[in-house]
Amino acid sequence: IGADFPMTRPNGTLILAQTNTLTTGAWGATVPGIILGCGGSTTTDGGAGNLTLGQVNTFNVDWLAVGGHRGASQGTSTLSINTGVANGSFKLRGSAGGRAPLFTVGDMQANDRGNSTFLNGTSRGSTGVATFSGSAVDILVDSLILGRNMTTNEVSGGFNTGATGVGTGTLTFDTGTIDVNNLYLGYKIGTNYGGATGTLTANGGTLNIHNNILMTTRPSVNGGFNGGNATATLTLASNA
């Protein structure tokens, strides 16, 4: 939705019905099964994607990406329950029905051609927001990543100082359960000028993390250069 790399500004909006079940192919964490917003190439803009959920929603997808490569040049990509819905629900599983491999929000690495695609450094960022306030979530995922930059590695003397695009991801919920093996907030994975910002707010409900919590990271210095910043915010209410 609003995603067609390397097309310029492929904006899109989809409003779902009252009851919905979406199942994608078994692509694992190689290509997003559902991606909201991406596109652009070299000096062009990406697109924004906005998906509005109905009352009851079940997604069977290996990689759900909200806000992909260069998407922020056309605004924020969003995943949210329709404002007219009370006590809605959102369930996320993998394509085969078990734990989904990957759920990313504000992910500069996400594009509709997959992880193997070469992505040029860019000043155009990725901004994704997933909001489930007032509705129950049932999210079972291996890795949840909020805010990730590109994997591009630059070497001393060849830095693209204009490639400052930031992956910014925000997720908010207050009812239900998010169960993850690994949580990454502000995940800077490349030695480039880009950054990563991740925010998770649990105003209620249950957050289960079985293995790792990583709040901000960036690679070791590469030729005297360690790139842009990474920031993370984790807020847990007293009843979460």
mmCIF file of C-alpha atoms in Angstrom:
data_model
loop_
_atom_site.group_PDB
_atom_site.id
_atom_site.type_symbol
_atom_site.label_atom_id
_atom_site.label_comp_id
_atom_site.label_asym_id
_atom_site.label_seq_id
_atom_site.Cartn_x
_atom_site.Cartn_y
_atom_site.Cartn_z
ATOM 1 C CA ILE A 1 0.000 0.000 0.000
ATOM 2 C CA GLY A 2 1.736 3.170 -1.157
ATOM 3 C CA ALA A 3 4.766 1.006 -1.903
ATOM 4 C CA ASP A 4 6.461 0.369 -5.232
ATOM 5 C CA PHE A 5 10.261 0.627 -5.189
ATOM 6 C CA PRO A 6 11.733 2.521 -7.054
ATOM 7 C CA MET A 7 8.555 4.341 -8.162
ATOM 8 C CA THR A 8 8.251 8.013 -7.137
ATOM 9 C CA ARG A 9 5.525 8.916 -4.591
ATOM 10 C CA PRO A 10 3.355 5.763 -4.754
ATOM 11 C CA ASN A 11 0.928 6.896 -2.020
ATOM 12 C CA GLY A 12 -1.914 4.602 -1.001
ATOM 13 C CA THR A 13 -4.775 4.218 1.498
ATOM 14 C CA LEU A 14 -6.859 1.137 2.301
ATOM 15 C CA ILE A 15 -9.853 1.048 4.665
ATOM 16 C CA LEU A 16 -10.852 -2.476 5.630
ATOM 17 C CA ALA A 17 -14.310 -3.906 6.255
ATOM 18 C CA GLN A 18 -15.804 -4.857 9.619
ATOM 19 C CA THR A 19 -14.215 -8.336 9.745
ATOM 20 C CA ASN A 20 -10.951 -9.125 7.963
ATOM 21 C CA THR A 21 -8.469 -11.971 7.511
ATOM 22 C CA LEU A 22 -5.365 -11.327 5.394
ATOM 23 C CA THR A 23 -2.908 -14.137 4.591
ATOM 24 C CA THR A 24 0.244 -13.676 2.513
ATOM 25 C CA GLY A 25 2.863 -15.981 1.022
ATOM 26 C CA ALA A 26 5.482 -17.729 3.139
ATOM 27 C CA TRP A 27 8.377 -15.342 2.427
ATOM 28 C CA GLY A 28 9.808 -15.199 5.936
ATOM 29 C CA ALA A 29 11.863 -12.095 6.727
ATOM 30 C CA THR A 30 13.141 -11.797 3.144
ATOM 31 C CA VAL A 31 10.363 -9.651 1.632
ATOM 32 C CA PRO A 32 7.551 -7.909 3.529
ATOM 33 C CA GLY A 33 4.254 -9.687 3.019
ATOM 34 C CA ILE A 34 2.506 -6.407 3.800
ATOM 35 C CA ILE A 35 4.322 -3.079 3.506
ATOM 36 C CA LEU A 36 2.863 0.366 4.060
ATOM 37 C CA GLY A 37 4.881 3.054 2.290
ATOM 38 C CA CYS A 38 8.180 2.882 0.389
ATOM 39 C CA GLY A 39 9.670 3.732 -2.998
ATOM 40 C CA GLY A 40 11.950 6.265 -4.597
ATOM 41 C CA SER A 41 15.475 5.809 -5.881
ATOM 42 C CA THR A 42 18.661 7.901 -5.811
ATOM 43 C CA THR A 43 17.140 11.413 -5.645
ATOM 44 C CA THR A 44 13.382 10.720 -5.709
ATOM 45 C CA ASP A 45 10.675 10.484 -3.054
ATOM 46 C CA GLY A 46 9.090 7.346 -1.682
ATOM 47 C CA GLY A 47 5.411 6.974 -0.812
ATOM 48 C CA ALA A 48 3.236 6.755 2.283
ATOM 49 C CA GLY A 49 0.805 3.930 3.003
ATOM 50 C CA ASN A 50 -2.128 4.057 5.398
ATOM 51 C CA LEU A 51 -4.140 1.016 6.475
ATOM 52 C CA THR A 52 -7.282 1.443 8.580
ATOM 53 C CA LEU A 53 -8.511 -1.683 10.352
ATOM 54 C CA GLY A 54 -12.073 -2.778 11.018
ATOM 55 C CA GLN A 55 -13.645 -4.371 14.102
ATOM 56 C CA VAL A 56 -12.000 -7.799 13.924
ATOM 57 C CA ASN A 57 -8.680 -8.157 12.114
ATOM 58 C CA THR A 58 -6.404 -11.168 11.646
ATOM 59 C CA PHE A 59 -3.149 -10.866 9.700
ATOM 60 C CA ASN A 60 -1.180 -13.991 8.790
ATOM 61 C CA VAL A 61 2.023 -12.487 7.439
ATOM 62 C CA ASP A 62 5.699 -13.286 7.984
ATOM 63 C CA TRP A 63 6.908 -9.672 7.783
ATOM 64 C CA LEU A 64 4.581 -6.742 8.423
ATOM 65 C CA ALA A 65 6.257 -3.372 7.727
ATOM 66 C CA VAL A 66 4.654 -0.036 8.589
ATOM 67 C CA GLY A 67 6.681 2.759 6.972
ATOM 68 C CA GLY A 68 9.383 1.601 4.561
ATOM 69 C CA HIS A 69 12.309 2.987 2.593
ATOM 70 C CA ARG A 70 12.057 6.771 1.874
ATOM 71 C CA GLY A 71 8.352 6.758 2.747
ATOM 72 C CA ALA A 72 8.454 9.772 5.071
ATOM 73 C CA SER A 73 9.001 12.112 2.124
ATOM 74 C CA GLN A 74 5.238 11.805 1.589
ATOM 75 C CA GLY A 75 4.220 11.718 5.241
ATOM 76 C CA THR A 76 3.690 9.153 7.986
ATOM 77 C CA SER A 77 2.615 5.602 7.161
ATOM 78 C CA THR A 78 0.016 4.319 9.613
ATOM 79 C CA LEU A 79 -1.660 1.170 10.868
ATOM 80 C CA SER A 80 -4.640 1.884 13.118
ATOM 81 C CA ILE A 81 -8.144 0.870 14.123
ATOM 82 C CA ASN A 82 -10.936 2.908 12.543
ATOM 83 C CA THR A 83 -11.942 5.775 14.833
ATOM 84 C CA GLY A 84 -15.566 4.628 14.712
ATOM 85 C CA VAL A 85 -14.750 1.185 16.123
ATOM 86 C CA ALA A 86 -15.122 0.382 19.839
ATOM 87 C CA ASN A 87 -13.441 -2.661 21.371
ATOM 88 C CA GLY A 88 -11.815 -3.796 18.167
ATOM 89 C CA SER A 89 -9.127 -6.454 17.845
ATOM 90 C CA PHE A 90 -5.914 -7.055 15.908
ATOM 91 C CA LYS A 91 -4.219 -10.461 15.719
ATOM 92 C CA LEU A 92 -0.827 -11.000 14.070
ATOM 93 C CA ARG A 93 0.587 -14.406 13.196
ATOM 94 C CA GLY A 94 2.960 -15.807 10.580
ATOM 95 C CA SER A 95 1.765 -16.980 7.176
ATOM 96 C CA ALA A 96 1.497 -20.549 8.512
ATOM 97 C CA GLY A 97 -0.322 -19.440 11.655
ATOM 98 C CA GLY A 98 2.526 -19.576 14.203
ATOM 99 C CA ARG A 99 4.836 -16.832 15.460
ATOM 100 C CA ALA A 100 5.459 -14.206 12.778
ATOM 101 C CA PRO A 101 9.182 -13.722 12.041
ATOM 102 C CA LEU A 102 9.177 -9.908 11.821
ATOM 103 C CA PHE A 103 7.101 -6.792 12.558
ATOM 104 C CA THR A 104 8.821 -3.483 11.780
ATOM 105 C CA VAL A 105 7.655 0.111 12.119
ATOM 106 C CA GLY A 106 9.644 3.008 10.638
ATOM 107 C CA ASP A 107 12.019 0.732 8.753
ATOM 108 C CA MET A 108 14.425 2.258 6.210
ATOM 109 C CA GLN A 109 15.439 -1.244 5.138
ATOM 110 C CA ALA A 110 11.905 -2.368 4.215
ATOM 111 C CA ASN A 111 10.980 -2.334 0.530
ATOM 112 C CA ASP A 112 8.841 -4.453 -1.753
ATOM 113 C CA ARG A 113 11.839 -6.061 -3.498
ATOM 114 C CA GLY A 114 13.379 -7.528 -0.387
ATOM 115 C CA ASN A 115 16.442 -7.364 1.817
ATOM 116 C CA SER A 116 18.852 -8.157 -1.015
ATOM 117 C CA THR A 117 17.987 -4.943 -2.882
ATOM 118 C CA PHE A 118 20.735 -2.312 -2.902
ATOM 119 C CA LEU A 119 19.430 0.884 -1.314
ATOM 120 C CA ASN A 120 21.113 4.211 -1.979
ATOM 121 C CA GLY A 121 21.808 6.490 0.958
ATOM 122 C CA THR A 122 19.206 9.236 1.213
ATOM 123 C CA SER A 123 18.068 12.201 3.263
ATOM 124 C CA ARG A 124 14.494 10.932 2.951
ATOM 125 C CA GLY A 125 13.528 8.974 6.035
ATOM 126 C CA SER A 126 10.882 6.472 7.035
ATOM 127 C CA THR A 127 8.181 7.247 9.592
ATOM 128 C CA GLY A 128 5.696 4.621 10.723
ATOM 129 C CA VAL A 129 3.047 4.664 13.445
ATOM 130 C CA ALA A 130 1.043 1.648 14.661
ATOM 131 C CA THR A 131 -1.723 2.655 17.076
ATOM 132 C CA PHE A 132 -4.078 0.185 18.746
ATOM 133 C CA SER A 133 -5.407 2.264 21.653
ATOM 134 C CA GLY A 134 -8.868 1.176 22.760
ATOM 135 C CA SER A 135 -8.662 -2.194 21.009
ATOM 136 C CA ALA A 136 -7.176 -5.553 21.983
ATOM 137 C CA VAL A 137 -3.994 -6.811 20.363
ATOM 138 C CA ASP A 138 -2.784 -10.397 20.088
ATOM 139 C CA ILE A 139 0.648 -10.060 18.504
ATOM 140 C CA LEU A 140 2.982 -13.071 18.443
ATOM 141 C CA VAL A 141 6.267 -12.242 16.703
ATOM 142 C CA ASP A 142 9.917 -13.230 16.778
ATOM 143 C CA SER A 143 11.419 -9.739 16.321
ATOM 144 C CA LEU A 144 9.677 -6.408 16.798
ATOM 145 C CA ILE A 145 11.736 -3.500 15.439
ATOM 146 C CA LEU A 146 10.692 0.108 15.982
ATOM 147 C CA GLY A 147 12.979 2.464 14.076
ATOM 148 C CA ARG A 148 15.663 0.970 11.824
ATOM 149 C CA ASN A 149 18.044 2.610 9.371
ATOM 150 C CA MET A 150 19.597 1.079 6.254
ATOM 151 C CA THR A 151 22.310 -1.559 6.244
ATOM 152 C CA THR A 152 24.506 0.545 3.932
ATOM 153 C CA ASN A 153 28.094 0.562 5.197
ATOM 154 C CA GLU A 154 30.331 3.473 4.270
ATOM 155 C CA VAL A 155 34.091 3.645 4.560
ATOM 156 C CA SER A 156 36.491 6.404 5.513
ATOM 157 C CA GLY A 157 36.812 9.003 2.754
ATOM 158 C CA GLY A 158 33.589 7.976 1.035
ATOM 159 C CA PHE A 159 30.904 9.161 3.422
ATOM 160 C CA ASN A 160 27.661 10.414 1.897
ATOM 161 C CA THR A 161 27.069 13.300 4.298
ATOM 162 C CA GLY A 162 23.645 13.955 2.784
ATOM 163 C CA ALA A 163 22.348 10.474 3.563
ATOM 164 C CA THR A 164 20.740 11.539 6.835
ATOM 165 C CA GLY A 165 17.430 9.695 6.539
ATOM 166 C CA VAL A 166 16.092 8.395 9.863
ATOM 167 C CA GLY A 167 13.923 5.350 10.469
ATOM 168 C CA THR A 168 11.339 6.441 13.055
ATOM 169 C CA GLY A 169 8.902 3.892 14.452
ATOM 170 C CA THR A 170 6.177 4.270 17.103
ATOM 171 C CA LEU A 171 3.817 1.656 18.526
ATOM 172 C CA THR A 172 1.121 2.269 21.150
ATOM 173 C CA PHE A 173 -1.303 -0.186 22.757
ATOM 174 C CA ASP A 174 -3.297 -0.496 25.985
ATOM 175 C CA THR A 175 -5.169 -3.815 25.846
ATOM 176 C CA GLY A 176 -4.198 -7.375 24.998
ATOM 177 C CA THR A 177 -0.780 -8.984 24.605
ATOM 178 C CA ILE A 178 2.347 -8.370 22.572
ATOM 179 C CA ASP A 179 4.607 -11.411 22.849
ATOM 180 C CA VAL A 180 8.057 -11.126 21.245
ATOM 181 C CA ASN A 181 11.343 -12.966 21.425
ATOM 182 C CA ASN A 182 13.393 -9.858 20.621
ATOM 183 C CA LEU A 183 12.560 -6.150 20.922
ATOM 184 C CA TYR A 184 14.655 -3.534 19.104
ATOM 185 C CA LEU A 185 14.124 0.198 19.649
ATOM 186 C CA GLY A 186 16.258 2.632 17.655
ATOM 187 C CA TYR A 187 18.138 -0.027 15.690
ATOM 188 C CA LYS A 188 20.984 1.561 13.723
ATOM 189 C CA ILE A 189 22.527 -1.194 11.641
ATOM 190 C CA GLY A 190 24.679 0.619 9.068
ATOM 191 C CA THR A 191 27.753 2.841 9.298
ATOM 192 C CA ASN A 192 26.163 5.782 7.522
ATOM 193 C CA TYR A 193 24.794 9.204 8.417
ATOM 194 C CA GLY A 194 21.262 7.878 8.835
ATOM 195 C CA GLY A 195 19.710 7.364 12.266
ATOM 196 C CA ALA A 196 17.032 5.339 14.037
ATOM 197 C CA THR A 197 14.389 6.282 16.600
ATOM 198 C CA GLY A 198 12.050 3.807 18.279
ATOM 199 C CA THR A 199 9.206 4.385 20.746
ATOM 200 C CA LEU A 200 7.011 1.760 22.405
ATOM 201 C CA THR A 201 4.239 2.843 24.773
ATOM 202 C CA ALA A 202 2.248 0.275 26.742
ATOM 203 C CA ASN A 203 -0.604 2.115 28.472
ATOM 204 C CA GLY A 204 -1.963 -1.219 29.680
ATOM 205 C CA GLY A 205 -2.080 -4.815 28.495
ATOM 206 C CA THR A 206 0.838 -7.254 28.590
ATOM 207 C CA LEU A 207 4.272 -7.037 26.988
ATOM 208 C CA ASN A 208 6.218 -10.323 27.028
ATOM 209 C CA ILE A 209 9.867 -10.309 25.912
ATOM 210 C CA HIS A 210 11.555 -13.706 26.055
ATOM 211 C CA ASN A 211 15.109 -13.053 24.872
ATOM 212 C CA ASN A 212 16.560 -9.606 24.202
ATOM 213 C CA ILE A 213 15.677 -5.944 24.621
ATOM 214 C CA LEU A 214 17.943 -3.698 22.591
ATOM 215 C CA MET A 215 17.470 0.029 23.142
ATOM 216 C CA THR A 216 19.665 1.987 20.708
ATOM 217 C CA THR A 217 22.682 0.573 19.003
ATOM 218 C CA ARG A 218 24.954 1.502 16.176
ATOM 219 C CA PRO A 219 27.866 -0.360 14.580
ATOM 220 C CA SER A 220 31.430 -0.007 15.702
ATOM 221 C CA VAL A 221 33.471 2.827 14.251
ATOM 222 C CA ASN A 222 34.224 2.297 10.571
ATOM 223 C CA GLY A 223 37.348 4.173 9.476
ATOM 224 C CA GLY A 224 36.914 6.774 12.200
ATOM 225 C CA PHE A 225 33.200 7.236 11.484
ATOM 226 C CA ASN A 226 30.314 5.954 13.567
ATOM 227 C CA GLY A 227 27.361 7.576 11.847
ATOM 228 C CA GLY A 228 24.108 9.191 12.924
ATOM 229 C CA ASN A 229 22.322 8.841 16.221
ATOM 230 C CA ALA A 230 19.989 6.188 17.587
ATOM 231 C CA THR A 231 17.370 6.919 20.258
ATOM 232 C CA ALA A 232 14.844 4.754 22.076
ATOM 233 C CA THR A 233 11.919 5.247 24.455
ATOM 234 C CA LEU A 234 10.080 2.476 26.302
ATOM 235 C CA THR A 235 7.108 3.526 28.439
ATOM 236 C CA LEU A 236 5.245 1.026 30.592
ATOM 237 C CA ALA A 237 2.163 2.082 32.523
ATOM 238 C CA SER A 238 1.718 0.862 36.097
ATOM 239 C CA ASN A 239 -1.004 -1.521 34.938
ATOM 240 C CA ALA A 240 0.959 -2.895 31.970
#
